[in-house]
Every structure is written in structure tokens, then in C-alpha cells.
Amino acid sequence: MITIQNYINGELVAPKSGNYLDNFNPAIGKVYSKIPDSDEQDITAAQKAAEAAKDLWAKTSKQERSDIMMRIADLIEKNHHELAKAESIDNGKPLKLASSVDIPRASSNMRFFATAILHWASESHDMDGKFINYTLRKPIGVVGCISPWNLPLYLFTWKIAPALASGNCVVAKPSEITPMTAYLFSKLCIEAGLPKGVLNIVHGLGAKVGNAITDNDGIKAISFTGGTTTGKIIASKAAPKFKKLSLELGGKNPNIIFADCDFDKALKTTMLSSFANQGQICLCGSRIFVERPIYEKFRDAFVEKTNQLTVGDPNDPNTRIGAIVSKDHKEKILSYIELAKKEGGTILTGGHEVSLEGEFAEGYYVRPTIIEGLSYSCRTNQEEIFGPVVTIMPFDTEEEVLMYANSTEYGLAATVWTENVRKANRMAAKIDSGIVWVNCWLVRDLRTPFGGMKSSGVGREGGFNAFNFFTEPTNVCLSL
Ligand code: NAD
């Protein structure tokens, strides 16, 4: 059984308490590794190591920082298969998905920010030749990065890469539910020669380790991705300390499908945006609004295709839907299906867990589920479920569907399907969300602003936005 260790001051170390937690393989429902049950003492040690390293790392040339990060990216690629397999075992996602999305995108994150820093420039403002302002951007020092379980290494690297590239030292906490690839990543950092203390990875529970990051006065900024409830806790604790915060939170994203769409493309992509990664991507579209003239045709084709999805062994290349990440999360998803029934919804397909045979008998599986007949305002349509469960509803006008789309507390992402370019632009401008995909989904250009509005988050990451977050500007005004 693998025993995961913390990565502090350049070394793999046991938690100060000496205690470990169980780490489950969700495909078989069994413990397969141990994870440090770290606490405040480990965060203090990590923060001290980062503090000791910060001046040297900030002074290290951008090119040198970039070179080290590129070496880490190379090592991710070299260990692609091992990392993909580890991600699939830890999370329950199909190996095929981990192999084609999670791990390649993790190395892309490292490469992107390692090279972006070489092209980043700060502003200057000329005042009619009499004065000139220029803006220095200095690293903050020691920052915290806290990431979730749904895209473990992908989102972990998305947070730490811009922090490191812009000259900060990091205390990072991956999700306790999926710690394995962050642990393997710490070994790659050692192999790549990342100086000690620059990145520290502390494993354990959110209420202990995450909370200690929020509380630690030496950690000056926090980049967090996770649930809205956790975001609220972090914000309420960090605000009186005036910590900089970037919060990437939950969503309840609408898919708006007009009758004049490219039907086959809309259907094919809706399958992915509904059920990829068992519906556990913050950008998945969980409310599907279809214009009435094609409603029945779309609904029937969508149900038929969903019936064909294979749920099962994440290792099998034919599996489309792997295991739900944990038993608790499976129970949460099932409870929402019960709620939908109570609210008057009709289950068109799915609606239940799946019991597999043999070694997978204790695993956590839920059949992809489509629910019809619910009001846009019911709880099922307002609250984030974060599983392979979507609702489908007809609409008649643009105004009506906009009202539905914007009716939740969330505002992360949306898709719009139409061949009418003016209508697409009109809708994109009126939907309250940080990202709108027109006739596509999950296409990512890492230069663009990424994040949500309303309860989906505060601030934007991506491209130079992330460098602006991880640096403090000083404006210098000079008399000429
Ligand atoms: P979560 O909020 O439970 O946990 C996220 C991280 O926060 C974990 O590392 C956890 O240990 C830590 N944490 C928990 N309690 C904490 C506390 N009190 N203080 C500090 N840290 C704490 O979220 P999750 O269940 O891991 O992830 C699913 C959620 O993440 C969903 O809501 C999903 O929409 C959201 N998400 C958002 C984005 C985005 O980019 N907006 C991306 C992926 C996931």
C-alpha cells in the first residue's frame, strides 16, 4: 500500500502528528493508500520553508524559473502513463479521459505559464511628456493554493504554475479525496531540481490543512478552487486579514439549444458536457433548455444515446462513465435524484446507482440520468449536483430562456447552440456567466479570462490575469 508523504522544504516527509487517513479507490470501494492527516504544525513548517526560499526565488531570473518549470512539464510527459493511471485509480475517471485530458493539460499548464512569464510586460502611462508612470509588479511572497478532486493534477497545476512563474513560493493543498498525482508531482519537482521550499505540498483534510492555510498570517494570498460553501468559509476568514483571494467556485450551467442549431453537433457535444468525468466538471452543463420545435426530437435522441453509455471499470477502454469519486458524493447525487422525483420530475433514463460484478461490486457507480418536467425554479434546477444528472426543459423565446439561464445564484459557464450569428452574440452578451461557448464546449485557450460571476467566484484566472493576481503592483511616477 502506498503511503503518501508531504513535500516540505524539498523533502518528502511524514506529517508531524504521525497520523494517516485512508485513501479509497472509488472503482472498487476499497482503501488502497494512506494519506497524511496533516495539521497546523505542517502548514507552519511549509510556510517557514517557503518564507526562507522566497527572496532567492523572486531574484531567480524569469528564464531560469521558466527552465525549471519546463523540466517539470517534460517529466509529466515522460511519466504520462503512470500519472494517468494514478489519476484514474484515485478519482474513478476513465483511464482514457485521464490520459487524453487531465495529464496532457497538466503539462500544458506548466508550459503555458513557464513561457507566458517571459512575455509578460507591465504598464506605463505617459502624461504629455511631463511625467511618466510605470508599474512594477513584485511577487507577493508566500501564497496558498487549494484545489478540488474533480480534475486533480489539472487544477492543481493550473493554480501553482502562475504562482511559481511569477516568483512566489507556494504552500499547496490538493484534495484529500484525490491526493495521489500531487504526491507523484512532488517527486517530479525534486527530480527537476526545483529549489527547496519553493513549492510545498501538504496533504490532509480541508477543515485542518485548508483552514490552517487560510489562518496563517505568513500566507498572503489564496487561490482556491472548490465548492461555493467552502469558498464562503475561506472568504470570511481571509477578509479580516486582507488576504488577496481568487475564488473559483461551483456552477449550475445552462445549455441553450435553439431550433436552428447544427443538430448532430449539438447532440454530440451535449453528451460530453452532460456526462464527461461523470458530470463532475465545474463547466458541465446541467440544465438543458431546448427550443420547442426540436424539443421532442432532441430529447428522444439524447435519451437514446445516453442509454448506450457504458458505466463500469475505468480501466476498460469502452467505459464512458467511470466511478463517482466517493461514497458520500454518490449518496449526495442519489439524494438529488430523489428530490427531483419529489419535485415532480420524470426520470427519462437512469435515476439509480449501478451494481457491478466481481471486484467492482463495492464501487460507486450511478447511471447517467436525464430528468424532464421540472420547473426552472425548483431546487433540482437551482442547486449544484455535480454528477451525471441533467434536466431537460423546452422554451419558446429568447427572453424566456435568458430568464431561466440567469435564474440561479451561479454564473460560471454556458453553451449556446444556433447557426444564427447575431442571435449567438445577443445571447452571449446577456447571459450572466464568466464563460460562454457558442457551438462548442470545453475549448480552452489558456490566455483567456477564466472564472465565474455571482456565487461562482471572485476574480479571474488564466493568462496574464493570473500573474496580476499573484503580484503586487507599485506605480512609480517620475517627473521628466
Ligand atoms: P470542496 O470545496 O469540498 O474542496 C475543495 C478543496 O478545499 C479541497 O482541497 C478541500 O480539502 C479544501 N477545503 C475544504 N474545507 C476547507 C476549509 N474550511 N478551508 C480551506 N480549505 C478547505 O470542493 P470539492 O468537493 O473538492 O470540489 C467540487 C466543487 O468544486 C464543486 O462545487 C465544483 O463546481 C467546484 N469546482 C469549481 C471549478 C471552477 O473552476 N470554478 C473547477 C472545479 C471544481
XYZ file of C-alpha atoms and ligand atoms in Angstrom:
524
model
C 0.000 0.000 0.000
C 1.416 3.407 -0.995
C 1.910 5.863 1.854
C 1.717 9.398 0.568
C 4.041 11.954 2.161
C 4.048 15.711 2.416
C 6.567 17.664 0.342
C 8.076 20.315 2.595
C 11.365 22.179 2.171
C 12.317 19.989 -0.773
C 11.828 16.692 1.051
C 9.155 14.034 1.321
C 8.200 13.930 4.995
C 5.657 12.337 7.323
C 3.009 14.532 8.979
C 4.089 15.896 12.375
C 1.177 14.094 14.048
C 2.286 10.771 12.583
C -1.357 10.103 11.676
C -2.658 8.952 8.312
C -6.067 8.850 6.641
C -7.489 6.196 4.330
C -7.484 6.899 0.609
C -10.129 4.996 -1.376
C -10.153 3.617 -4.891
C -13.749 4.519 -5.826
C -13.970 1.935 -8.623
C -13.711 -0.892 -6.083
C -14.752 0.966 -2.916
C -11.615 -0.092 -1.034
C -8.729 1.651 0.723
C -5.622 1.469 -1.429
C -3.294 4.100 0.046
C -2.637 6.222 3.103
C -2.569 9.993 3.151
C -1.016 12.283 5.787
C -3.531 13.630 8.291
C -1.609 16.891 8.477
C -2.494 19.860 10.630
C -1.458 23.381 11.546
C 2.067 22.261 12.531
C 2.745 21.006 8.999
C 1.398 24.221 7.466
C 3.636 26.234 9.794
C 6.646 24.185 8.648
C 5.650 24.586 4.993
C 5.124 28.332 5.370
C 8.530 28.716 7.078
C 10.239 26.770 4.296
C 8.504 28.951 1.695
C 9.415 32.120 3.605
C 13.080 31.071 3.693
C 13.079 30.383 -0.055
C 11.097 33.384 -1.243
C 13.812 36.030 -1.695
C 16.067 33.757 -3.711
C 13.199 32.505 -5.894
C 11.970 36.063 -6.522
C 15.519 37.028 -7.590
C 15.954 33.947 -9.782
C 15.717 35.119 -13.390
C 12.441 34.542 -15.198
C 14.306 32.418 -17.733
C 15.685 30.165 -15.004
C 12.285 29.788 -13.327
C 10.834 29.027 -16.725
C 13.511 26.409 -17.476
C 12.809 24.549 -14.226
C 9.064 24.578 -14.885
C 9.638 23.295 -18.427
C 11.689 20.437 -16.994
C 8.741 19.565 -14.732
C 6.436 19.652 -17.789
C 8.826 17.323 -19.626
C 8.757 14.925 -16.679
C 4.938 14.965 -16.605
C 5.016 13.918 -20.256
C 7.681 11.292 -19.656
C 5.561 9.802 -16.847
C 2.295 10.299 -18.697
C 1.077 6.729 -18.397
C 1.871 6.324 -14.704
C 0.191 9.651 -13.886
C -2.910 8.909 -15.972
C -3.293 5.515 -14.336
C -2.840 7.023 -10.866
C -5.428 9.722 -11.613
C -7.925 7.171 -12.853
C -7.485 4.935 -9.790
C -7.657 7.830 -7.335
C -10.652 9.594 -8.894
C -12.608 6.825 -10.652
C -12.494 8.598 -14.016
C -11.975 6.534 -17.178
C -8.275 5.986 -17.876
C -8.919 7.174 -21.410
C -10.078 10.565 -20.102
C -7.188 10.945 -17.658
C -4.825 10.041 -20.463
C -6.294 12.373 -23.091
C -7.340 15.337 -20.918
C -6.089 15.514 -17.319
C -2.417 14.713 -17.725
C -1.770 16.493 -21.060
C -3.497 19.581 -19.676
C -1.378 19.440 -16.516
C 1.823 19.623 -18.564
C 0.253 22.341 -20.765
C -0.429 24.412 -17.652
C 3.241 24.192 -16.646
C 4.459 25.009 -20.164
C 1.970 27.799 -20.710
C 2.828 29.766 -17.556
C 6.554 28.956 -17.862
C 6.594 30.656 -21.268
C 3.929 33.323 -20.604
C 6.106 34.845 -17.874
C 8.814 35.510 -20.472
C 6.352 37.609 -22.498
C 4.666 39.463 -19.684
C 5.164 43.215 -19.507
C 3.798 45.754 -17.070
C 2.111 49.035 -17.951
C 3.482 52.539 -18.430
C 1.430 55.757 -18.678
C 2.865 58.883 -20.214
C 1.470 62.273 -19.019
C 2.056 64.564 -22.004
C 5.822 64.167 -21.733
C 5.883 65.861 -18.301
C 5.623 62.808 -16.122
C 5.791 59.110 -16.729
C 4.248 56.358 -14.676
C 5.479 52.834 -14.830
C 4.208 49.904 -12.807
C 6.466 47.443 -11.064
C 4.932 44.066 -10.328
C 6.539 42.189 -7.463
C 5.783 38.651 -6.343
C 3.541 38.568 -3.264
C 5.919 36.232 -1.389
C 4.256 33.150 0.073
C 0.871 32.191 -1.372
C -1.603 29.351 -0.783
C -3.217 27.203 -3.467
C -6.124 24.901 -2.587
C -7.578 22.578 -5.216
C -10.510 20.117 -5.589
C -10.872 16.439 -6.529
C -12.612 16.542 -9.882
C -9.597 17.304 -12.126
C -6.865 16.713 -9.563
C -3.497 17.321 -11.250
C -5.004 19.512 -13.944
C -6.414 22.064 -11.453
C -3.516 21.709 -9.026
C -1.051 22.772 -11.756
C -3.469 25.460 -13.007
C -3.071 27.175 -9.635
C 0.575 26.616 -8.743
C 2.087 27.255 -12.207
C 1.305 31.005 -12.452
C 2.218 31.465 -8.785
C 5.664 29.906 -9.268
C 6.328 31.525 -12.655
C 5.671 34.992 -11.228
C 8.216 34.413 -8.463
C 6.139 33.292 -5.483
C 6.748 30.402 -3.125
C 3.732 28.202 -2.602
C 2.031 26.226 0.150
C -0.374 23.967 -1.728
C -3.115 21.615 -0.617
C -4.630 19.095 -3.027
C -7.965 17.480 -2.217
C -7.748 14.750 0.419
C -10.067 12.694 -1.803
C -7.570 12.613 -4.707
C -4.057 13.273 -3.357
C -2.075 10.761 -5.430
C -0.993 12.710 -8.512
C 0.035 15.741 -6.441
C 2.258 13.346 -4.459
C 3.769 11.926 -7.669
C 4.167 15.516 -8.889
C 6.218 16.385 -5.793
C 8.668 13.624 -6.766
C 8.934 15.138 -10.254
C 9.692 18.554 -8.732
C 12.591 17.018 -6.802
C 13.837 15.291 -9.978
C 13.571 18.548 -11.944
C 15.690 20.412 -9.385
C 13.075 22.813 -8.077
C 14.884 24.591 -5.217
C 13.796 23.530 -1.741
C 10.924 25.449 -0.144
C 9.697 26.961 -3.410
C 6.746 24.574 -3.574
C 5.397 22.782 -0.517
C 2.545 20.288 -0.743
C 0.676 19.471 2.445
C -1.933 16.701 2.398
C -4.942 16.280 4.629
C -8.416 17.439 5.491
C -9.859 20.773 4.404
C -11.039 21.639 7.886
C -7.494 21.163 9.244
C -4.955 21.824 6.475
C -7.055 24.169 4.308
C -8.159 26.053 7.371
C -4.558 26.397 8.591
C -3.572 27.899 5.196
C -6.398 30.441 5.493
C -5.415 31.260 9.090
C -1.640 31.533 8.580
C -0.601 35.196 8.631
C 2.519 34.478 6.578
C 0.454 33.263 3.604
C -0.575 36.465 1.907
C -2.864 35.317 -0.897
C -5.059 32.295 -1.571
C -6.103 30.871 -4.897
C -8.933 28.434 -4.234
C -10.956 26.146 -6.495
C -13.779 24.188 -4.938
C -17.334 24.427 -3.674
C -19.179 27.685 -3.019
C -19.795 26.801 0.648
C -16.059 26.283 1.236
C -15.343 29.496 -0.684
C -17.602 31.375 1.739
C -15.724 29.978 4.757
C -12.349 30.920 3.259
C -13.555 34.397 2.272
C -14.984 35.103 5.736
C -11.723 34.096 7.442
C -9.332 35.685 4.951
C -11.132 39.033 4.593
C -10.249 40.442 8.049
C -6.613 39.523 7.337
C -6.838 41.408 3.995
C -5.518 38.416 2.068
C -5.802 38.559 -1.687
C -8.350 35.971 -2.820
C -9.115 34.285 -6.102
C -12.142 32.006 -5.786
C -13.223 29.554 -8.498
C -16.444 28.037 -7.219
C -19.472 25.987 -8.200
C -21.831 26.228 -11.148
C -25.253 25.264 -12.482
C -24.547 25.856 -16.111
C -27.215 26.230 -18.808
C -27.033 24.691 -22.288
C -29.275 26.701 -24.608
C -30.144 24.820 -27.773
C -32.044 26.714 -30.479
C -34.036 25.016 -33.228
C -31.661 26.385 -35.899
C -28.579 24.663 -34.408
C -26.394 22.060 -36.094
C -28.441 19.260 -34.511
C -25.883 16.456 -34.659
C -23.045 18.582 -33.322
C -25.236 19.983 -30.538
C -26.321 16.481 -29.559
C -22.826 15.002 -29.639
C -21.356 17.839 -27.573
C -24.266 17.841 -25.120
C -23.471 14.191 -24.383
C -19.985 15.276 -23.331
C -20.984 18.447 -21.491
C -23.539 16.426 -19.517
C -21.617 13.291 -18.616
C -17.858 13.687 -19.160
C -15.962 12.839 -15.956
C -19.292 11.507 -14.567
C -20.669 15.064 -14.809
C -18.087 16.173 -12.254
C -16.616 19.117 -14.145
C -17.496 22.596 -12.902
C -18.105 23.530 -16.560
C -20.570 20.695 -17.302
C -23.989 21.894 -18.478
C -26.579 20.504 -16.096
C -29.677 22.410 -17.273
C -30.529 21.752 -20.895
C -33.001 24.167 -22.499
C -34.212 23.149 -25.960
C -36.331 25.344 -28.251
C -39.792 23.824 -28.618
C -39.787 22.960 -32.367
C -36.927 20.458 -31.847
C -37.574 19.619 -28.194
C -39.012 16.129 -28.669
C -36.594 15.147 -31.419
C -33.602 16.302 -29.348
C -34.891 14.759 -26.110
C -35.506 11.357 -27.706
C -32.119 11.256 -29.453
C -30.367 12.400 -26.255
C -32.059 9.687 -24.205
C -31.244 7.045 -26.812
C -27.555 7.986 -26.889
C -27.388 8.153 -23.100
C -28.831 4.632 -22.877
C -25.842 3.448 -24.890
C -23.204 4.810 -22.455
C -21.237 2.074 -20.730
C -20.838 2.508 -16.979
C -18.064 0.491 -15.398
C -14.395 -0.325 -14.940
C -12.453 2.926 -15.518
C -9.595 0.884 -16.941
C -11.700 -0.564 -19.776
C -11.282 1.489 -22.991
C -15.004 1.027 -23.766
C -16.107 2.617 -20.495
C -17.608 6.072 -20.915
C -18.798 6.593 -17.330
C -16.433 5.570 -14.558
C -16.928 5.617 -10.801
C -18.252 8.536 -8.748
C -15.387 9.952 -6.691
C -16.595 8.851 -3.230
C -19.384 7.068 -1.403
C -20.546 10.333 0.175
C -20.690 12.031 -3.188
C -22.607 9.113 -4.694
C -25.154 9.419 -1.858
C -25.441 13.157 -2.488
C -26.152 12.582 -6.191
C -28.749 9.906 -5.433
C -30.436 12.200 -2.902
C -30.841 14.838 -5.625
C -32.453 12.261 -7.912
C -34.955 11.521 -5.111
C -35.533 15.251 -4.669
C -36.190 15.640 -8.403
C -38.840 12.911 -8.205
C -40.488 14.630 -5.226
C -40.460 17.897 -7.149
C -42.478 16.216 -9.906
C -39.678 15.293 -12.323
C -39.912 12.325 -14.669
C -36.769 10.199 -14.992
C -36.314 9.628 -18.728
C -33.265 7.413 -18.270
C -31.003 6.396 -15.371
C -32.079 7.560 -11.950
C -30.329 4.858 -9.973
C -26.969 3.510 -8.910
C -25.327 0.670 -10.799
C -24.193 -2.518 -9.107
C -21.321 -4.161 -10.906
C -19.976 -7.657 -10.511
C -16.768 -9.072 -9.077
C -14.041 -6.740 -7.880
C -16.208 -3.694 -8.739
C -19.171 -4.812 -6.608
C -18.367 -2.290 -3.845
C -17.580 0.592 -6.263
C -19.600 3.802 -6.559
C -21.488 3.966 -9.851
C -24.504 5.979 -10.967
C -26.322 5.538 -14.279
C -26.336 8.793 -16.322
C -29.670 10.423 -15.645
C -31.953 12.764 -17.613
C -34.919 14.370 -15.857
C -37.874 16.073 -17.540
C -40.878 18.039 -16.361
C -39.330 20.262 -13.702
C -39.798 23.990 -13.248
C -36.705 26.132 -13.807
C -37.015 27.417 -10.254
C -37.158 24.141 -8.291
C -34.214 23.097 -6.099
C -33.075 20.431 -8.569
C -32.666 23.210 -11.140
C -31.108 25.722 -8.781
C -28.574 23.717 -6.752
C -25.308 22.186 -7.956
C -25.494 18.366 -8.084
C -22.061 17.780 -9.659
C -22.788 14.325 -11.024
C -24.126 12.566 -14.137
C -27.569 14.135 -13.725
C -29.120 16.712 -16.068
C -32.546 18.205 -16.533
C -34.141 18.996 -19.893
C -36.784 21.669 -20.489
C -38.443 23.283 -23.526
C -38.544 27.041 -24.193
C -40.262 29.321 -26.702
C -38.483 32.685 -26.765
C -35.034 34.190 -26.224
C -36.333 36.301 -23.325
C -37.802 33.276 -21.597
C -34.659 31.137 -21.865
C -32.456 34.023 -20.732
C -34.595 34.367 -17.642
C -34.236 30.614 -16.982
C -30.487 30.669 -17.639
C -29.862 33.615 -15.320
C -32.218 32.451 -12.559
C -29.641 30.611 -10.405
C -27.187 32.053 -7.903
C -24.359 30.758 -10.128
C -22.697 32.271 -13.196
C -19.783 30.110 -14.321
C -20.305 28.850 -17.883
C -22.970 28.432 -20.573
C -23.291 26.994 -24.052
C -25.410 28.451 -26.854
C -26.301 26.412 -29.937
C -27.529 28.275 -33.029
C -26.395 28.873 -36.598
C -27.643 32.488 -36.346
C -24.556 34.518 -35.503
C -26.462 37.636 -34.431
C -28.603 35.624 -32.041
C -25.498 33.892 -30.644
C -23.826 37.223 -29.919
C -27.021 38.678 -28.449
C -27.342 35.731 -26.073
C -23.656 35.683 -25.114
C -23.864 39.330 -24.077
C -26.929 38.778 -21.908
C -26.059 35.541 -20.115
C -24.641 36.209 -16.647
C -21.648 33.912 -16.746
C -17.878 34.138 -16.919
C -17.633 31.889 -19.981
C -19.984 31.381 -22.935
C -19.225 28.713 -25.520
C -21.048 29.099 -28.847
C -21.437 25.849 -30.792
C -18.675 24.191 -28.742
C -17.787 23.242 -25.180
C -14.654 22.982 -23.026
C -12.440 24.545 -25.676
C -9.711 26.191 -23.618
C -7.268 28.894 -24.646
C -5.158 29.422 -21.539
C -4.702 33.128 -22.347
C -8.388 33.933 -21.778
C -10.001 35.072 -18.502
C -11.316 32.042 -16.632
C -13.792 32.159 -13.769
C -17.318 32.907 -12.751
C -19.608 35.655 -11.537
C -22.218 35.708 -8.743
C -21.734 32.704 -6.402
C -19.417 31.038 -8.944
C -16.446 33.036 -7.834
C -14.424 36.157 -7.344
C -11.744 37.253 -9.800
C -10.469 35.665 -12.991
C -7.556 33.316 -13.586
C -5.946 32.466 -16.901
C -3.207 34.192 -18.888
C -1.866 37.450 -17.512
C -4.876 37.716 -15.146
C -3.201 35.053 -13.026
C 0.087 36.984 -12.965
C -1.776 40.139 -11.943
C -3.338 38.172 -9.081
C -0.042 36.699 -7.897
C 1.848 40.032 -7.900
C 1.618 43.352 -6.063
C 1.815 46.438 -8.291
C 3.801 49.510 -7.303
C 3.183 52.516 -9.510
C 6.249 54.736 -9.894
C 5.569 58.312 -11.061
C 8.595 60.165 -12.419
C 8.931 63.862 -13.225
C 10.677 64.318 -16.589
P -14.527 21.439 -1.661
O -14.865 22.879 -1.512
O -15.154 20.468 -0.754
O -12.958 21.206 -1.518
C -12.026 21.898 -2.312
C -10.724 21.998 -1.544
O -10.937 22.818 -0.395
C -10.214 20.657 -1.024
O -8.813 20.623 -1.116
C -10.661 20.678 0.427
O -9.896 19.881 1.264
C -10.486 22.144 0.761
N -11.279 22.608 1.918
C -12.409 22.053 2.437
N -12.811 22.750 3.515
C -11.934 23.767 3.675
C -11.834 24.836 4.600
N -12.702 25.004 5.587
N -10.820 25.722 4.448
C -9.941 25.603 3.436
N -9.974 24.584 2.538
C -10.966 23.686 2.657
O -14.818 21.108 -3.190
P -14.712 19.689 -3.886
O -15.882 18.881 -3.436
O -13.337 19.162 -3.735
O -14.882 20.087 -5.425
C -16.105 20.209 -6.058
C -16.505 21.664 -6.165
O -15.502 22.405 -6.828
C -17.760 21.858 -6.991
O -18.573 22.811 -6.358
C -17.233 22.405 -8.305
O -18.148 23.184 -9.042
C -16.087 23.221 -7.838
N -15.130 23.444 -8.925
C -15.029 24.693 -9.455
C -14.157 24.926 -10.502
C -14.011 26.302 -11.113
O -13.054 26.499 -11.839
N -14.895 27.223 -10.838
C -13.380 23.871 -11.005
C -13.525 22.611 -10.439
C -14.393 22.402 -9.387
